[in-house]
PDB file of C-alpha atoms in Angstrom:
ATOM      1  CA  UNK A   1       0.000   0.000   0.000  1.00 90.00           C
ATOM      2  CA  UNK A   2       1.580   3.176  -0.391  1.00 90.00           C
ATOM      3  CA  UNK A   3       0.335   6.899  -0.332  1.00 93.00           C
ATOM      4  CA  UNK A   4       0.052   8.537  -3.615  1.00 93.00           C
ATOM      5  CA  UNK A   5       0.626  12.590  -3.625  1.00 92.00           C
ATOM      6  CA  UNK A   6       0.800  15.145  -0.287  1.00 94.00           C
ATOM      7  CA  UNK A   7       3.898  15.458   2.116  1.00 95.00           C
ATOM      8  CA  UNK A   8       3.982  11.496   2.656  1.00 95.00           C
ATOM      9  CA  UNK A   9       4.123  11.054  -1.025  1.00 94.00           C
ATOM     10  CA  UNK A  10       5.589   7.391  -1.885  1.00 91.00           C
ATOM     11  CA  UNK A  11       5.229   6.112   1.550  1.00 93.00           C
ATOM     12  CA  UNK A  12       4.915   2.083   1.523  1.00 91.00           C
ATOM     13  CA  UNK A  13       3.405   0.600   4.385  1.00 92.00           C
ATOM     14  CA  UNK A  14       3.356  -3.461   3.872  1.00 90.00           C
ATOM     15  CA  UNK A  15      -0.243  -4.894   4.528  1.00 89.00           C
ATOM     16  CA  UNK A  16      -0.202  -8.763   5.645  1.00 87.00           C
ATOM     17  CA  UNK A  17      -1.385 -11.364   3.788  1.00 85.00           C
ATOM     18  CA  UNK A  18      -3.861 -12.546   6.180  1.00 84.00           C
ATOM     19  CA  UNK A  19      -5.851  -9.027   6.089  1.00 84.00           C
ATOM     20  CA  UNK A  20      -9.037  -9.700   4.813  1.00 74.00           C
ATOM     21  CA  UNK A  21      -9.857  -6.047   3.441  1.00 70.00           C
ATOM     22  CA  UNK A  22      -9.506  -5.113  -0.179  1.00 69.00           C
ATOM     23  CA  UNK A  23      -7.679  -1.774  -0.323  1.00 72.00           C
ATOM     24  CA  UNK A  24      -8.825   0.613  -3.148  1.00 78.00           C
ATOM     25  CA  UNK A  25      -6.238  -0.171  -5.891  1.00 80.00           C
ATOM     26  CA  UNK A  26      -3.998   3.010  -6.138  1.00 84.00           C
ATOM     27  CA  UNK A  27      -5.497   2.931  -9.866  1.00 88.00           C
ATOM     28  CA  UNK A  28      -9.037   3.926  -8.684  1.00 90.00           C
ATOM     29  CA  UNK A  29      -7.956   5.586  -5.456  1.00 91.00           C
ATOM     30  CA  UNK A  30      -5.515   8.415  -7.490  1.00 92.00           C
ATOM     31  CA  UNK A  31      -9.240   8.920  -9.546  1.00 93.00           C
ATOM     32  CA  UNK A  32     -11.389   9.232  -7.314  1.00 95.00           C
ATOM     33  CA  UNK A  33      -8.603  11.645  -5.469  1.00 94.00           C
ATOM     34  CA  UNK A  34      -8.667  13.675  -8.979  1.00 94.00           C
ATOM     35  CA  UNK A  35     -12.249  14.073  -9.694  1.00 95.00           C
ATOM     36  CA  UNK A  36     -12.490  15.273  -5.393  1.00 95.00           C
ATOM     37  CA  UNK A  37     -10.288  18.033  -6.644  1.00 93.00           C
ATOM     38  CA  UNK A  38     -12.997  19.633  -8.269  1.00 93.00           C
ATOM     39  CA  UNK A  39     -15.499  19.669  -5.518  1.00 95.00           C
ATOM     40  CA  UNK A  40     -13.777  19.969  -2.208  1.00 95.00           C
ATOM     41  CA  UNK A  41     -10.154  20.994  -0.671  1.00 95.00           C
ATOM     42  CA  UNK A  42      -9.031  18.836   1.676  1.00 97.00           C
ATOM     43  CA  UNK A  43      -6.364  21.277   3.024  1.00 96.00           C
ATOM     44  CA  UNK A  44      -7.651  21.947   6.424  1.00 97.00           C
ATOM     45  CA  UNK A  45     -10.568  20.049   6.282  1.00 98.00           C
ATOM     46  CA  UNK A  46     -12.236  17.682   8.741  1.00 98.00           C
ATOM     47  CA  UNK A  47     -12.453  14.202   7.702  1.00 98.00           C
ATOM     48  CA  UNK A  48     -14.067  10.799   8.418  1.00 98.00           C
ATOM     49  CA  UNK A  49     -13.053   7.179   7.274  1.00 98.00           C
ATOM     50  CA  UNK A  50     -15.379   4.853   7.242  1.00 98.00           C
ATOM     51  CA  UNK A  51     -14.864   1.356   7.162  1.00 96.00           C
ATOM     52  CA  UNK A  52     -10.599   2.122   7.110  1.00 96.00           C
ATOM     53  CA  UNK A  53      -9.705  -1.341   6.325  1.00 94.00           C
ATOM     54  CA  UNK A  54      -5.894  -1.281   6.105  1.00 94.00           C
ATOM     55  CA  UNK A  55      -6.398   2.929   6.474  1.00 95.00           C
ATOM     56  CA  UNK A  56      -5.152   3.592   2.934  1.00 95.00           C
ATOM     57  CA  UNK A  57      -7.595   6.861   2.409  1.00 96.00           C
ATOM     58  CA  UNK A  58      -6.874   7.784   6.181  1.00 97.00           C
ATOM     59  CA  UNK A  59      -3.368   7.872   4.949  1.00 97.00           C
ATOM     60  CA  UNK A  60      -4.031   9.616   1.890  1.00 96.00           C
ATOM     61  CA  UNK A  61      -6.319  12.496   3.723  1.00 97.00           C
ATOM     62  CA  UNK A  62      -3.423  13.562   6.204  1.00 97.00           C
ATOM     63  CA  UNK A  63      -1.056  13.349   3.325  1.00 97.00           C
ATOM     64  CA  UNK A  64      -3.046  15.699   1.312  1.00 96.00           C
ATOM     65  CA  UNK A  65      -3.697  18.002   4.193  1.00 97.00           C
ATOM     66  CA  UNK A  66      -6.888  17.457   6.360  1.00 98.00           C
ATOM     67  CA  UNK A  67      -6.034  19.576   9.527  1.00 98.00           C
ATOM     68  CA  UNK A  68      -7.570  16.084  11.269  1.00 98.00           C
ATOM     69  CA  UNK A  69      -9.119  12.398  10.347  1.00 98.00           C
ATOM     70  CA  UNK A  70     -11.287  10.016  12.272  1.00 98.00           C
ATOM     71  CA  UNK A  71     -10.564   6.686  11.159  1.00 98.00           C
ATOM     72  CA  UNK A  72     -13.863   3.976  12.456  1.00 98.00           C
ATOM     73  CA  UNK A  73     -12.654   0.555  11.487  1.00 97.00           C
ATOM     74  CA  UNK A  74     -14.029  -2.853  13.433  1.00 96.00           C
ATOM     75  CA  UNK A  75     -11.652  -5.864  12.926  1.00 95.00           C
ATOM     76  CA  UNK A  76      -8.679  -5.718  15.616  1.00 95.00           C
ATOM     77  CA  UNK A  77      -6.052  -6.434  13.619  1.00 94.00           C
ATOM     78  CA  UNK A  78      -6.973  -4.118  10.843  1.00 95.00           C
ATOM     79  CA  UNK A  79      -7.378  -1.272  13.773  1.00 96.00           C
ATOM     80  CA  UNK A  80      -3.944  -2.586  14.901  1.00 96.00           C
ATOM     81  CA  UNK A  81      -1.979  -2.232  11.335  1.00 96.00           C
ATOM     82  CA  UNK A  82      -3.468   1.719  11.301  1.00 96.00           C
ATOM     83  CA  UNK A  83      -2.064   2.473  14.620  1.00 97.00           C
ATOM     84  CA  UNK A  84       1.314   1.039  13.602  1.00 96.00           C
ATOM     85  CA  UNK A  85       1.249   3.157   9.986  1.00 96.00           C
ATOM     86  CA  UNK A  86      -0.010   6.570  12.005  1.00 97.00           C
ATOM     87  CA  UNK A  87       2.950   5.724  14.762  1.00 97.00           C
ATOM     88  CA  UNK A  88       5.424   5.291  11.355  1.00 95.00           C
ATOM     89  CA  UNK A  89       4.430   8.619  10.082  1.00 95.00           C
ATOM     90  CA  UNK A  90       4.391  10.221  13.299  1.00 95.00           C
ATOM     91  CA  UNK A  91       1.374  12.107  13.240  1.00 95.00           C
ATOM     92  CA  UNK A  92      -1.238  12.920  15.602  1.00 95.00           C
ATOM     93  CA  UNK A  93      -3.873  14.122  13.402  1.00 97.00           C
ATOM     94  CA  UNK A  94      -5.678  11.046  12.793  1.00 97.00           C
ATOM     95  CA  UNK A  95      -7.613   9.049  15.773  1.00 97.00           C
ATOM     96  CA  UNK A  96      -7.858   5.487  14.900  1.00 98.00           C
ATOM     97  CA  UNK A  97     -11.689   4.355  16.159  1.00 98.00           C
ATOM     98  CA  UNK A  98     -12.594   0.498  16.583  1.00 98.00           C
ATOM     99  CA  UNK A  99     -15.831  -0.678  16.570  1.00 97.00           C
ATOM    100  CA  UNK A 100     -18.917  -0.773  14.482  1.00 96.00           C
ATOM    101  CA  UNK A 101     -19.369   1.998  11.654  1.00 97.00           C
ATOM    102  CA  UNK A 102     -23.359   2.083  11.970  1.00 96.00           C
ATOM    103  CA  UNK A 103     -23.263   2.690  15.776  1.00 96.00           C
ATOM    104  CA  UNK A 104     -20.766   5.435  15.342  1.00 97.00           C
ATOM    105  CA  UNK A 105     -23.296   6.878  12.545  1.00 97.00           C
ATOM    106  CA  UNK A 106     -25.835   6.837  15.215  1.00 95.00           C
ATOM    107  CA  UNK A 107     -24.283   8.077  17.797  1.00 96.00           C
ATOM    108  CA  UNK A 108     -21.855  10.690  16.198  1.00 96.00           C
ATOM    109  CA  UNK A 109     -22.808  14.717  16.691  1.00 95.00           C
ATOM    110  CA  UNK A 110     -19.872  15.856  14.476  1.00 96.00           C
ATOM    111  CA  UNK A 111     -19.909  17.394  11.013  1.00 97.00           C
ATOM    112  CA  UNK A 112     -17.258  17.012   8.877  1.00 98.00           C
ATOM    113  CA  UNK A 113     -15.579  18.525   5.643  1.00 98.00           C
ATOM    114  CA  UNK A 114     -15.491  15.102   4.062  1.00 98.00           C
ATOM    115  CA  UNK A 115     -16.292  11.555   4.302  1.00 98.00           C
ATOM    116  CA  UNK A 116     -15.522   7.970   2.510  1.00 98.00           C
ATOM    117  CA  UNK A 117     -17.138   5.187   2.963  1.00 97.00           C
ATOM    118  CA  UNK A 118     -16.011   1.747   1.648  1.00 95.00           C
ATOM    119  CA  UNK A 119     -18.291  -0.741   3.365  1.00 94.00           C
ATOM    120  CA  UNK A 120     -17.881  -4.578   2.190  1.00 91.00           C
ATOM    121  CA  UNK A 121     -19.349  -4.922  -0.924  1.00 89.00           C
ATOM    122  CA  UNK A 122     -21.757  -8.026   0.509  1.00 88.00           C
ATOM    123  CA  UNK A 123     -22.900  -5.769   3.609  1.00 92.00           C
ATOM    124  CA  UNK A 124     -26.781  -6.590   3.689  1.00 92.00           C
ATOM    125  CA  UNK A 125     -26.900  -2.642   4.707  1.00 93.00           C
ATOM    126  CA  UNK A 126     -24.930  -1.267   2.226  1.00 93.00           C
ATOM    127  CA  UNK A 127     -27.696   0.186   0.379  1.00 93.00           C
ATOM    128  CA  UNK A 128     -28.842   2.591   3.927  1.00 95.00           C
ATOM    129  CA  UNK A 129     -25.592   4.215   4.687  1.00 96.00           C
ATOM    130  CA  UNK A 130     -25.389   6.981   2.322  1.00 96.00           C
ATOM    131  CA  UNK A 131     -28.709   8.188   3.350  1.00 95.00           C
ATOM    132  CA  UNK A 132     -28.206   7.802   6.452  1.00 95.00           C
ATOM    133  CA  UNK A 133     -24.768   9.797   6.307  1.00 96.00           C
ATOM    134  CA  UNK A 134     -27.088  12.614   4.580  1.00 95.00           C
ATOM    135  CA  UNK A 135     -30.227  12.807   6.736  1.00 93.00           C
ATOM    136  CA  UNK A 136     -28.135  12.679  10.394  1.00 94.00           C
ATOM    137  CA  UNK A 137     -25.816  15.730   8.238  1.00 95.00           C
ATOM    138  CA  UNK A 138     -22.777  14.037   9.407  1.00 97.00           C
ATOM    139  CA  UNK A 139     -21.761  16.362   6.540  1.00 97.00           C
ATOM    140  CA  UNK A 140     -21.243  20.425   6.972  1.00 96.00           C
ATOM    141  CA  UNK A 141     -22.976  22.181   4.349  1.00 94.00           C
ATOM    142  CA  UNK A 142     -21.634  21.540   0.998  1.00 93.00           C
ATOM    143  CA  UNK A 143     -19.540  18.807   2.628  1.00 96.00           C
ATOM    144  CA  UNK A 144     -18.529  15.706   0.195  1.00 97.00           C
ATOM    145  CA  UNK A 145     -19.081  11.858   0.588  1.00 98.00           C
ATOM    146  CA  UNK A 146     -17.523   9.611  -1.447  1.00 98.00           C
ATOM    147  CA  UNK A 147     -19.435   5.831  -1.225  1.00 97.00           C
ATOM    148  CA  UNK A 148     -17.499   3.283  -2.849  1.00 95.00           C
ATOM    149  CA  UNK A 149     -19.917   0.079  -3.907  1.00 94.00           C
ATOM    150  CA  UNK A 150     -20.109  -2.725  -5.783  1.00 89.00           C
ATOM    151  CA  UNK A 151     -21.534  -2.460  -9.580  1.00 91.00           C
ATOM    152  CA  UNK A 152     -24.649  -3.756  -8.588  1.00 90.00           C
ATOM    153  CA  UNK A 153     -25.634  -0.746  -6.462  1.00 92.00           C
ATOM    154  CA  UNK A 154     -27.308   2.808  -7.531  1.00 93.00           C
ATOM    155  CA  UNK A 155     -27.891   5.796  -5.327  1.00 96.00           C
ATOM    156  CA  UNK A 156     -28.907   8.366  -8.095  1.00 94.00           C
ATOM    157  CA  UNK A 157     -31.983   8.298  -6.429  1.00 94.00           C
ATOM    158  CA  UNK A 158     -30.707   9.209  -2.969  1.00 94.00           C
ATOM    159  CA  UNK A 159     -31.228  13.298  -2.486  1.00 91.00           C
ATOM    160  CA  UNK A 160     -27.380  14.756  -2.552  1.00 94.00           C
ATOM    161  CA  UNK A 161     -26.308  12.543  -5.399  1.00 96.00           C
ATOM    162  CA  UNK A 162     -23.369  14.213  -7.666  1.00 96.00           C
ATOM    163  CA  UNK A 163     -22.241  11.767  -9.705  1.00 96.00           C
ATOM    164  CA  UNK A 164     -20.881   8.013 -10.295  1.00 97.00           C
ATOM    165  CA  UNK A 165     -17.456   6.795 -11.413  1.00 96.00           C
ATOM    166  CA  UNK A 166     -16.126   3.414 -12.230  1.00 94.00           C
ATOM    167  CA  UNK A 167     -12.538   2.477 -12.464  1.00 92.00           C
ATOM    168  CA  UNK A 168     -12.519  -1.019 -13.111  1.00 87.00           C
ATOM    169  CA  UNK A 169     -14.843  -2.877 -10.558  1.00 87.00           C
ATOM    170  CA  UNK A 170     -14.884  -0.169  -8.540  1.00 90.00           C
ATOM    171  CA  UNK A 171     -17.434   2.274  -8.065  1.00 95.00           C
ATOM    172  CA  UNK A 172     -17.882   5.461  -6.018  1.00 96.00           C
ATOM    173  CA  UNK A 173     -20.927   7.467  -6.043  1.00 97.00           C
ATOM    174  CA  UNK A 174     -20.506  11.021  -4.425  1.00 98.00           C
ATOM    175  CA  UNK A 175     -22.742  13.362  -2.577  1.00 97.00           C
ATOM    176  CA  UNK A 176     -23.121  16.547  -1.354  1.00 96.00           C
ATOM    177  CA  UNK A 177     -24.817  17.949   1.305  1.00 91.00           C
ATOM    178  CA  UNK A 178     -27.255  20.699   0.321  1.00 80.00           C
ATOM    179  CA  UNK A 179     -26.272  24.007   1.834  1.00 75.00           C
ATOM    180  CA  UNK A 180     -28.076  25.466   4.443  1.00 60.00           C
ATOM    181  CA  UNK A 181     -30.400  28.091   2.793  1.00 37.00           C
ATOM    182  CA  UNK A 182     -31.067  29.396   6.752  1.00 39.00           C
ATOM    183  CA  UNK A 183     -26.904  30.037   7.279  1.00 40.00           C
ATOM    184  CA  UNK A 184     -26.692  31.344   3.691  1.00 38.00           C
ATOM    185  CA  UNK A 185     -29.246  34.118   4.707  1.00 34.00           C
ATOM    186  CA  UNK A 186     -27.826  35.172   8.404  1.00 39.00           C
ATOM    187  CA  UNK A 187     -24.200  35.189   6.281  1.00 42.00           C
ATOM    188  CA  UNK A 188     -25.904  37.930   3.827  1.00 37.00           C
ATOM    189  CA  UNK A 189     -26.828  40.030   7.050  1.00 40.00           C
TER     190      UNK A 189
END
């Protein structure tokens, strides 16, 4: 695994073979990283990993600048390997959650800048989360989710869609939240 652009540019972190998460491929990670460019700086922003896996986009989010990154992950080991890579860059800006993504959808009161999602592609309630992200506005206004699924799945339908991109048998769909026409009005004041 290694981190594509940012100050930890070329970075390799070696992911064991037992790991049962799929990292994004750097192929459709540098992409989706692209097309972000375009609708969001990460520079300062606050961010939100869901589902880390081996922490890959956690990675890539401090490298590119997020002033901070909560990273919700639920297998052990897989929690373990991104506390070793965070300890190997020697950063502080990243606080490496474990346990279960949909409680800490649930339960979580803070917005963020941006948010990616990679769920397994088999989770029976895959097809909820990006909704759910929306409607609880996890999201500050005009925040960014990207929701990587299977090929199988569709959210054009889901209010805050954006736009879908494949990159091999990967897919992302991205969202935005809607601004808040009440802020935009006390701002004009």
């Amino acid at each position: 695994m290694r981190i594509i652009t940012g100050i930890y540019k070329g970075r390799h972190f070696d992911i064991p073979k037992t790991f049962k998460a799929r990292p994004t491929t750097d192929f459709a990670k540098e992409n989706i990283f692209n097309v972000l460019n375009a609708y969001i700086d990460l520079d300062g922003a606050t961010a939100l990993d869901l589902f880390s896996g081996t922490g890959s986009i956690s990675l890539e989010l401090l490298s590119r600048g997020c002033a901070s990154v909560i990273s919700v992950e639920a297998d052990r080991d897989h929690h373990a390997f991104i506390k070793q890579c965070l300890k190997k860059l020697g950063t502080d800006k990243c606080v490496p959650l474990r346990g279960d993504v949909f409680r800490f959808v649930k339960s979580c009161k803070q917005q963020f800048d941006f948010i990616f999602a990679d769920p397994p592609y088999a989770l029976p309630e895959l097809p909820t989360l990006p909704r759910m992200i929306l409607e609880r506005k996890m999201l500050k206004p005009g925040g960014v989710l990207v929701f990587e699924h299977g090929k199988h799945n569709s959210f054009d339908d889901v209010p805050g869609f954006i736009e879908h991109r494949a990159y091999g048998s990967v897919n992302f769909s991205l969202f935005r939240q809607p601004e808040d026409a009440n802020l935009k009005a006390e701002e004009k004041d």
